[in-house]
Short mmCIF file of C-alpha atoms in Angstrom, two decimals:
data_model
loop_
_atom_site.label_atom_id
_atom_site.label_comp_id
_atom_site.label_asym_id
_atom_site.label_seq_id
_atom_site.Cartn_x
_atom_site.Cartn_y
_atom_site.Cartn_z
CA UNK A 3 -5.06 -68.99 98.45
CA UNK A 4 -4.48 -66.46 95.69
CA UNK A 5 -4.85 -62.77 96.46
CA UNK A 6 -7.88 -62.30 94.20
CA UNK A 7 -9.85 -65.02 96.00
CA UNK A 8 -8.74 -63.65 99.38
CA UNK A 9 -10.02 -60.17 98.38
CA UNK A 10 -13.40 -61.62 97.37
CA UNK A 11 -13.67 -63.47 100.69
CA UNK A 12 -12.82 -60.28 102.61
CA UNK A 13 -15.51 -58.40 100.69
CA UNK A 14 -18.07 -61.11 101.40
CA UNK A 15 -17.21 -61.09 105.12
CA UNK A 16 -17.41 -57.31 105.29
CA UNK A 17 -20.75 -57.23 103.47
CA UNK A 18 -22.18 -59.88 105.80
CA UNK A 19 -20.99 -58.01 108.92
CA UNK A 20 -22.42 -54.76 107.55
CA UNK A 21 -25.82 -56.39 107.18
CA UNK A 22 -25.82 -56.49 103.40
CA UNK A 23 -26.44 -60.21 103.27
CA UNK A 24 -24.34 -62.79 101.61
CA UNK A 25 -22.24 -61.89 98.62
CA UNK A 26 -21.94 -64.72 96.13
CA UNK A 27 -18.42 -65.98 95.68
CA UNK A 28 -16.97 -66.35 92.24
CA UNK A 29 -16.46 -70.02 91.56
CA UNK A 30 -14.90 -69.57 88.16
CA UNK A 31 -11.78 -67.58 87.43
CA UNK A 32 -12.40 -64.28 85.73
CA UNK A 33 -12.39 -64.89 82.00
CA UNK A 34 -9.69 -63.16 80.04
CA UNK A 35 -10.69 -60.75 77.34
CA UNK A 36 -10.11 -62.42 74.03
CA UNK A 37 -8.19 -60.30 71.64
CA UNK A 38 -6.68 -60.58 68.25
CA UNK A 39 -2.90 -60.45 68.73
CA UNK A 40 -2.37 -58.75 65.36
CA UNK A 41 -3.75 -55.26 64.82
CA UNK A 42 -5.45 -54.90 61.45
CA UNK A 43 -5.83 -51.86 59.25
CA UNK A 44 -7.01 -50.82 55.82
CA UNK A 45 -5.94 -47.94 53.57
CA UNK A 46 -7.84 -44.73 54.22
CA UNK A 47 -6.04 -42.14 52.11
CA UNK A 48 -2.84 -40.72 50.75
CA UNK A 49 -2.41 -37.08 51.73
CA UNK A 50 -0.12 -34.77 49.76
CA UNK A 51 0.67 -31.35 51.21
CA UNK A 52 1.98 -28.16 49.65
CA UNK A 53 3.80 -25.82 52.03
CA UNK A 54 5.02 -22.23 51.99
CA UNK A 55 8.51 -21.31 53.23
CA UNK A 56 8.98 -22.26 56.86
CA UNK A 57 8.64 -19.82 59.71
CA UNK A 58 11.58 -20.36 62.07
CA UNK A 59 10.45 -19.12 65.48
CA UNK A 60 13.77 -20.21 67.00
CA UNK A 61 14.82 -21.62 70.36
CA UNK A 62 11.93 -22.00 72.79
CA UNK A 63 11.86 -23.83 76.13
CA UNK A 64 11.11 -27.25 74.60
CA UNK A 65 13.45 -27.02 71.58
CA UNK A 66 13.43 -25.20 68.24
CA UNK A 67 10.00 -24.13 66.97
CA UNK A 68 9.43 -24.13 63.19
CA UNK A 69 6.05 -23.85 61.46
CA UNK A 70 5.20 -25.08 57.99
CA UNK A 71 2.25 -23.11 56.53
CA UNK A 72 0.02 -25.38 54.44
CA UNK A 73 -0.95 -23.77 51.13
CA UNK A 74 -2.89 -26.67 49.63
CA UNK A 75 -2.59 -30.24 48.52
CA UNK A 76 -4.73 -33.26 47.77
CA UNK A 77 -5.96 -36.50 49.31
CA UNK A 78 -7.34 -39.66 47.81
CA UNK A 79 -8.60 -42.98 49.01
CA UNK A 80 -11.24 -45.57 48.18
CA UNK A 81 -13.97 -43.76 50.15
CA UNK A 82 -12.95 -40.11 49.85
CA UNK A 83 -10.87 -37.73 47.78
CA UNK A 84 -10.45 -34.02 47.36
CA UNK A 85 -8.20 -31.10 48.11
CA UNK A 86 -6.46 -29.59 51.12
CA UNK A 87 -7.58 -26.02 51.66
CA UNK A 88 -4.95 -23.33 52.29
CA UNK A 89 -4.66 -21.96 55.79
CA UNK A 90 -3.52 -24.95 57.82
CA UNK A 91 -0.17 -25.33 59.54
CA UNK A 92 2.21 -27.93 60.82
CA UNK A 93 3.66 -26.63 64.09
CA UNK A 94 6.86 -28.51 64.88
CA UNK A 95 9.31 -28.66 67.75
CA UNK A 96 12.79 -30.03 67.16
CA UNK A 97 13.80 -31.45 70.52
CA UNK A 98 17.35 -31.47 71.89
CA UNK A 99 17.63 -35.18 70.96
CA UNK A 100 16.93 -34.31 67.29
CA UNK A 101 13.42 -35.79 67.19
CA UNK A 102 10.78 -33.56 65.59
CA UNK A 103 7.33 -33.47 67.19
CA UNK A 104 4.56 -32.65 64.71
CA UNK A 105 1.21 -30.93 65.31
CA UNK A 106 -0.70 -30.54 62.03
CA UNK A 107 -4.15 -28.99 61.51
CA UNK A 108 -5.77 -28.68 58.09
CA UNK A 109 -9.18 -28.54 56.45
CA UNK A 110 -9.95 -31.09 53.75
CA UNK A 111 -12.63 -30.50 51.12
CA UNK A 112 -13.98 -33.59 49.38
CA UNK A 113 -14.76 -33.63 45.67
CA UNK A 114 -18.47 -33.35 46.58
CA UNK A 115 -17.91 -30.26 48.78
CA UNK A 116 -17.87 -31.72 52.31
CA UNK A 117 -15.47 -30.14 54.80
CA UNK A 118 -13.38 -32.29 57.14
CA UNK A 119 -11.19 -30.97 59.94
CA UNK A 120 -8.06 -33.09 60.23
CA UNK A 121 -5.40 -32.99 62.93
CA UNK A 122 -2.47 -35.16 63.72
CA UNK A 123 0.38 -35.44 66.11
CA UNK A 124 3.47 -37.28 65.07
CA UNK A 125 7.15 -38.01 65.42
CA UNK A 126 9.89 -37.67 62.84
CA UNK A 127 13.32 -39.02 63.70
CA UNK A 128 15.91 -38.75 60.95
CA UNK A 129 18.57 -40.49 63.10
CA UNK A 130 16.56 -43.60 64.03
CA UNK A 131 17.76 -47.04 62.91
CA UNK A 132 16.39 -47.52 59.40
CA UNK A 133 15.69 -43.76 59.33
CA UNK A 134 13.71 -41.79 58.79
CA UNK A 135 11.08 -42.83 61.34
CA UNK A 136 8.00 -40.74 60.50
CA UNK A 137 4.70 -41.75 62.12
CA UNK A 138 1.46 -39.85 62.76
CA UNK A 139 -1.84 -40.23 64.62
CA UNK A 140 -4.53 -38.55 62.47
CA UNK A 141 -8.01 -37.64 63.78
CA UNK A 142 -10.98 -36.31 61.83
CA UNK A 143 -14.15 -34.26 62.45
CA UNK A 144 -16.98 -33.60 60.02
CA UNK A 145 -20.68 -32.77 60.14
CA UNK A 146 -21.34 -34.40 56.75
CA UNK A 147 -23.26 -37.66 57.29
CA UNK A 148 -21.68 -39.34 54.25
CA UNK A 149 -18.27 -39.04 55.91
CA UNK A 150 -19.34 -39.44 59.55
CA UNK A 151 -17.43 -42.74 59.70
CA UNK A 152 -14.33 -40.53 60.05
CA UNK A 153 -15.61 -39.21 63.40
CA UNK A 154 -15.53 -42.75 64.81
CA UNK A 155 -12.22 -44.16 63.70
CA UNK A 156 -8.63 -44.20 64.82
CA UNK A 157 -5.91 -43.98 62.22
CA UNK A 158 -2.14 -44.17 61.93
CA UNK A 159 0.08 -42.81 59.22
CA UNK A 160 3.55 -42.92 57.80
CA UNK A 161 5.13 -39.84 56.30
CA UNK A 162 7.82 -38.99 53.82
CA UNK A 163 9.34 -35.68 52.78
CA UNK A 164 9.58 -35.50 48.99
CA UNK A 165 10.91 -32.70 46.79
CA UNK A 166 7.33 -31.63 45.99
CA UNK A 167 6.23 -31.71 49.66
CA UNK A 168 5.22 -34.06 52.48
CA UNK A 169 3.25 -37.22 51.66
CA UNK A 170 1.34 -39.17 54.31
CA UNK A 171 -0.11 -42.65 53.83
CA UNK A 172 -2.94 -43.05 56.35
CA UNK A 173 -4.42 -46.35 57.50
CA UNK A 174 -7.69 -46.84 59.38
CA UNK A 175 -7.34 -49.15 62.38
CA UNK A 176 -9.97 -51.89 62.39
#
């Protein structure tokens, strides 16, 4: 007898002894959750950032702390486009193994004036096979109903450092 069936029988016996009456036994195996083996996504936006000179905080307990002040930028996609407002930052830690942990927070302003708070955590590894490995997990918050779909989605991104600044291609997970 498999352990799952044995556990159900024990529960039924206990419930009967405790005066709860009979507990129906499962006659069919628990159905497996059907899932699509391939994750799907669709383009959400391309984000281009402008940064000021870095602020090198130096060696801290977890590694080397460097911040990248965000001075502006732009974003564009099929459903939204606009500019990155100055005042955000990308707080990074370069770990002892050379991997850079990212923690970005910016405010986006759409072409029609809506404000969107965007954060992401990420990993950049310039020594990975096929380097650089640069992946992010963006999240969004807005009070603007037209863009409220952003509050309910998960996204992933790939990044690249270009001479004119970082560029992130962000995909919405479906």
